[in-house]
Coordinates of N, CA and C in Angstrom, one line a residue:
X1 N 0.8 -1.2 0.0 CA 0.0 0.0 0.0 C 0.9 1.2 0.0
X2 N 0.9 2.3 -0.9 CA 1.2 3.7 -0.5 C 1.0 4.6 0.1
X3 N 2.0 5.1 0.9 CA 1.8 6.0 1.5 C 1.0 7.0 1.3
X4 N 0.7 7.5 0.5 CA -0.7 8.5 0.8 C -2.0 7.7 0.6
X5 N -1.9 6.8 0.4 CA -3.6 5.8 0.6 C -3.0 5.6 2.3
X6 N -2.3 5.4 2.6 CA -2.3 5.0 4.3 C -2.4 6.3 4.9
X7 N -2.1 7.2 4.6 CA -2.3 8.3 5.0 C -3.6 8.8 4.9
X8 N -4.5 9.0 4.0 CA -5.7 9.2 3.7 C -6.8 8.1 4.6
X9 N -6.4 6.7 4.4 CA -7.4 5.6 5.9 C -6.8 6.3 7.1
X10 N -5.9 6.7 7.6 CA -5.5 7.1 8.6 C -7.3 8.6 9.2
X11 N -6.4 9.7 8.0 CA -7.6 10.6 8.8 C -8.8 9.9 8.3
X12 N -9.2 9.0 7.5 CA -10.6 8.6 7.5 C -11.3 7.7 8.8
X13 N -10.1 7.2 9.0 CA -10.5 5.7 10.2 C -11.2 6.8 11.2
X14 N -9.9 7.8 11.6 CA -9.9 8.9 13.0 C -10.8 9.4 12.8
X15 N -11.4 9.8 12.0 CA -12.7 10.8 11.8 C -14.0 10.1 11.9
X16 N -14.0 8.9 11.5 CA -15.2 8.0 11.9 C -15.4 7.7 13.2
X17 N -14.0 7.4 14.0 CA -13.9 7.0 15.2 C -14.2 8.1 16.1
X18 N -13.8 9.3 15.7 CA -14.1 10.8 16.8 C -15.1 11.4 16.4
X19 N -15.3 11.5 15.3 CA -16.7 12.4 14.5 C -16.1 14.0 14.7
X20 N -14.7 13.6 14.2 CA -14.1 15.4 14.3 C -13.8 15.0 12.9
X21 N -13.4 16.4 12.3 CA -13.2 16.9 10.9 C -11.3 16.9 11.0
X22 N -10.6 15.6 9.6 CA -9.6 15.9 9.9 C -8.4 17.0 9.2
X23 N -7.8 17.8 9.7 CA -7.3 19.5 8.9 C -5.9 18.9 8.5
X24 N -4.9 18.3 8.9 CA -3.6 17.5 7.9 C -3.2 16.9 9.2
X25 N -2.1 15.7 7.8 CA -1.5 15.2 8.8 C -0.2 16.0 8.8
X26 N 0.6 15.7 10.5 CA 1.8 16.1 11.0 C 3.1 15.4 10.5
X27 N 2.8 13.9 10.7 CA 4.0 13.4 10.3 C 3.7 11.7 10.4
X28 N 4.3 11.0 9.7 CA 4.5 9.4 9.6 C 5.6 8.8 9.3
X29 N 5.4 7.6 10.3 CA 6.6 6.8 10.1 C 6.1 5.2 10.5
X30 N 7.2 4.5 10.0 CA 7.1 3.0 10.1 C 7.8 2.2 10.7
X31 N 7.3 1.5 11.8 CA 8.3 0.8 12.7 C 8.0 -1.0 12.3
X32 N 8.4 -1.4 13.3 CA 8.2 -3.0 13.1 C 6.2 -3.6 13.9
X33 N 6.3 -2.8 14.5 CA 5.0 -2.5 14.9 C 3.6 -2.2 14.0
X34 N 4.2 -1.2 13.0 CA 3.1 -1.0 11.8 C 3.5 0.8 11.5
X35 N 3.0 1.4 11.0 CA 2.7 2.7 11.0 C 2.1 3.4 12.1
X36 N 2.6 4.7 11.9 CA 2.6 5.6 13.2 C 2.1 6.9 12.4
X37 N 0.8 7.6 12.8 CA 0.6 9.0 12.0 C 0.0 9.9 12.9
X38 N 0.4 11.2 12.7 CA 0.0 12.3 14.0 C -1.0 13.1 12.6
X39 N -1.9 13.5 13.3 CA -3.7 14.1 12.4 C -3.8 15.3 13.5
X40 N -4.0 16.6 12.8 CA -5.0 17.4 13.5 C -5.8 17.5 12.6
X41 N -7.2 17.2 14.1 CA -8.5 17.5 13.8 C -8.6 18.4 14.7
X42 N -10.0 19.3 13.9 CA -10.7 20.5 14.1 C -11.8 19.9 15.5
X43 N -11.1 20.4 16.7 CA -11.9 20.3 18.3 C -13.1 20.8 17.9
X44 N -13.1 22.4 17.5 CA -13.6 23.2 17.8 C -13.6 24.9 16.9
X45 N -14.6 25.0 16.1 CA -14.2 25.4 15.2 C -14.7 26.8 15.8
X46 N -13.9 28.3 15.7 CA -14.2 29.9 15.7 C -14.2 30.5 15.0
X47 N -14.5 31.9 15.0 CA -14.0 33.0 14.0 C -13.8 33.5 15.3
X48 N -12.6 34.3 14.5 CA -11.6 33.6 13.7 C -11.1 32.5 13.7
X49 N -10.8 31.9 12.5 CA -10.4 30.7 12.1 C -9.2 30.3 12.7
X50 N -8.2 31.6 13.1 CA -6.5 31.4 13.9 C -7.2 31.2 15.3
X51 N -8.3 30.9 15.9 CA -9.1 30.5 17.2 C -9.8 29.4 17.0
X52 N -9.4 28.7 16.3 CA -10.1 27.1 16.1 C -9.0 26.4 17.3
X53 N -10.0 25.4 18.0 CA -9.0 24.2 18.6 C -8.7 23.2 18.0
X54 N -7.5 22.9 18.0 CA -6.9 21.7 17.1 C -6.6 20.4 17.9
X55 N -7.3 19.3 17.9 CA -6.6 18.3 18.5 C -5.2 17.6 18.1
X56 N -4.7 17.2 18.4 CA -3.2 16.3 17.9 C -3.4 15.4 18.5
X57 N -3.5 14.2 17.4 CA -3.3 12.7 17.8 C -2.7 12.2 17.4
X58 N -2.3 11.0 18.0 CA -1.2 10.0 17.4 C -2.2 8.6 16.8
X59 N -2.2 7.9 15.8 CA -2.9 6.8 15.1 C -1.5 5.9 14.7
X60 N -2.1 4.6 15.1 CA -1.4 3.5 14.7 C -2.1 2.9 13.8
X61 N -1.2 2.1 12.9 CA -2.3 1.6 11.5 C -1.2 0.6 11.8
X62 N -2.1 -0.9 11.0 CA -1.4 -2.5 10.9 C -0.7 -1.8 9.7
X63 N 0.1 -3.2 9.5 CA 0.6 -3.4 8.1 C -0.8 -3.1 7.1
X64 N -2.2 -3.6 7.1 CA -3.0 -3.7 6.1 C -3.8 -2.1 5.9
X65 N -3.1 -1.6 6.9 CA -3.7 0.3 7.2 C -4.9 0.3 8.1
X66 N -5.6 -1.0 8.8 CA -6.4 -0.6 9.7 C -5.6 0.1 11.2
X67 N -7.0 0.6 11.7 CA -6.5 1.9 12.5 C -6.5 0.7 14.1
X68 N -5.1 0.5 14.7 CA -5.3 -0.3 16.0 C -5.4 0.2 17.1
X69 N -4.9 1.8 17.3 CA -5.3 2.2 18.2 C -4.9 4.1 18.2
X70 N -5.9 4.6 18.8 CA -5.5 6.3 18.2 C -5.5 6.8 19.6
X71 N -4.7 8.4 20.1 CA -4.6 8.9 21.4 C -4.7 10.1 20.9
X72 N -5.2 11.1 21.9 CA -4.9 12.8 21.7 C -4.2 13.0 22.2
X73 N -2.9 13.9 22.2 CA -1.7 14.0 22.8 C -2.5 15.6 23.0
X74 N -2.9 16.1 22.7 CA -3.0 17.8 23.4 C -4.1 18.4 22.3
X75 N -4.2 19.6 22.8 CA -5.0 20.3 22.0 C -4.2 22.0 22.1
X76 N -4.5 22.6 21.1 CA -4.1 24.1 21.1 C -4.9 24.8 20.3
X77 N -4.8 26.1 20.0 CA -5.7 26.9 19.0 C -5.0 26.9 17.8
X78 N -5.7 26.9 16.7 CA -4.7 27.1 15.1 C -3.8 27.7 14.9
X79 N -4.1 29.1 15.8 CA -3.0 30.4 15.2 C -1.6 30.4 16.2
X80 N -1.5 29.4 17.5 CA -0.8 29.3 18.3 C 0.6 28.3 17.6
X81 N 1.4 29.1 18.0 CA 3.3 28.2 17.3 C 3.3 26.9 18.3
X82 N 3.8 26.3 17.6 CA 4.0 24.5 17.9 C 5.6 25.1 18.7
X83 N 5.6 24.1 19.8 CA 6.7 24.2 20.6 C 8.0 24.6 20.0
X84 N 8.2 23.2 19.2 CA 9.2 23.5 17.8 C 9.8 24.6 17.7
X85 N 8.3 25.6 17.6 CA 8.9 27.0 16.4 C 9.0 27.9 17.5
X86 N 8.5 27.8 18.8 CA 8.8 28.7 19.8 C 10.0 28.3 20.2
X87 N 10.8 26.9 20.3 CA 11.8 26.7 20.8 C 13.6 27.2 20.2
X88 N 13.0 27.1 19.0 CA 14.1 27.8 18.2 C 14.3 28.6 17.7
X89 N 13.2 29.8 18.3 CA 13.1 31.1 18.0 C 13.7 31.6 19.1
X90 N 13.3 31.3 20.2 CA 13.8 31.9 21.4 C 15.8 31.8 21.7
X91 N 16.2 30.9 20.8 CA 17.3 30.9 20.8 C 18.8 32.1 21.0

C-alpha cells in the first residue's frame, strides 16, 4: 500500500472514530510495529479561524492500514506556534 492511501485511511478511520473533521496530517513513520501518523483534527471550530481548537493525535495503522489504536496528545488553538517553532526562535 502507498503512502498516501495510508495516510488518507488514517484521517478517514480517526474521523469515523471521533466524529471530528480531519485538517492535515503532521508526520509518519514505520516501525516494526506497523505505522505511526500524527492528524489534526478540528476540536472546535471559531472566527476567527486562527481560534479554532486543534486536537493532535497520534494513530497507529497495521501493516493492512487498519486503525489499531489512536490517542490525543493535546489540544491548542490554530494560530498558536508549535513548541518547535517557539523553541528555536527563542534561541
Amino acid at each position: 500500500m502507498e503512502m498516501i492511501e495510508l495516510l488518507e485511511r488514517a484521517k478517514r478511520q480517526l474521523a469515523a472514530a471521533t466524529g471530528l473533521k480531519p485538517v492535515e496530517v503532521t508526520r509518519a513513520s514505520k516501525d516494526a510495529q506497523g505505522w505511526h501518523v500524527g492528524v489534526d483534527m478540528l476540536e472546535m471550530s471559531r472566527i476567527p479561524a486562527a481560534t479554532d481548537v486543534l486536537g493532535e493525535y497520534d494513530v497507529a495503522l497495521g501493516e493492512d492500514g487498519t486503525m489499531v489504536r489512536f490517542a490525543r496528545k493535546r489540544t491548542r488553538l490554530r494560530g498558536a506556534p508549535l513548541e518547535e517553532e517557539t523553541s528555536s526562535t527563542e534561541r
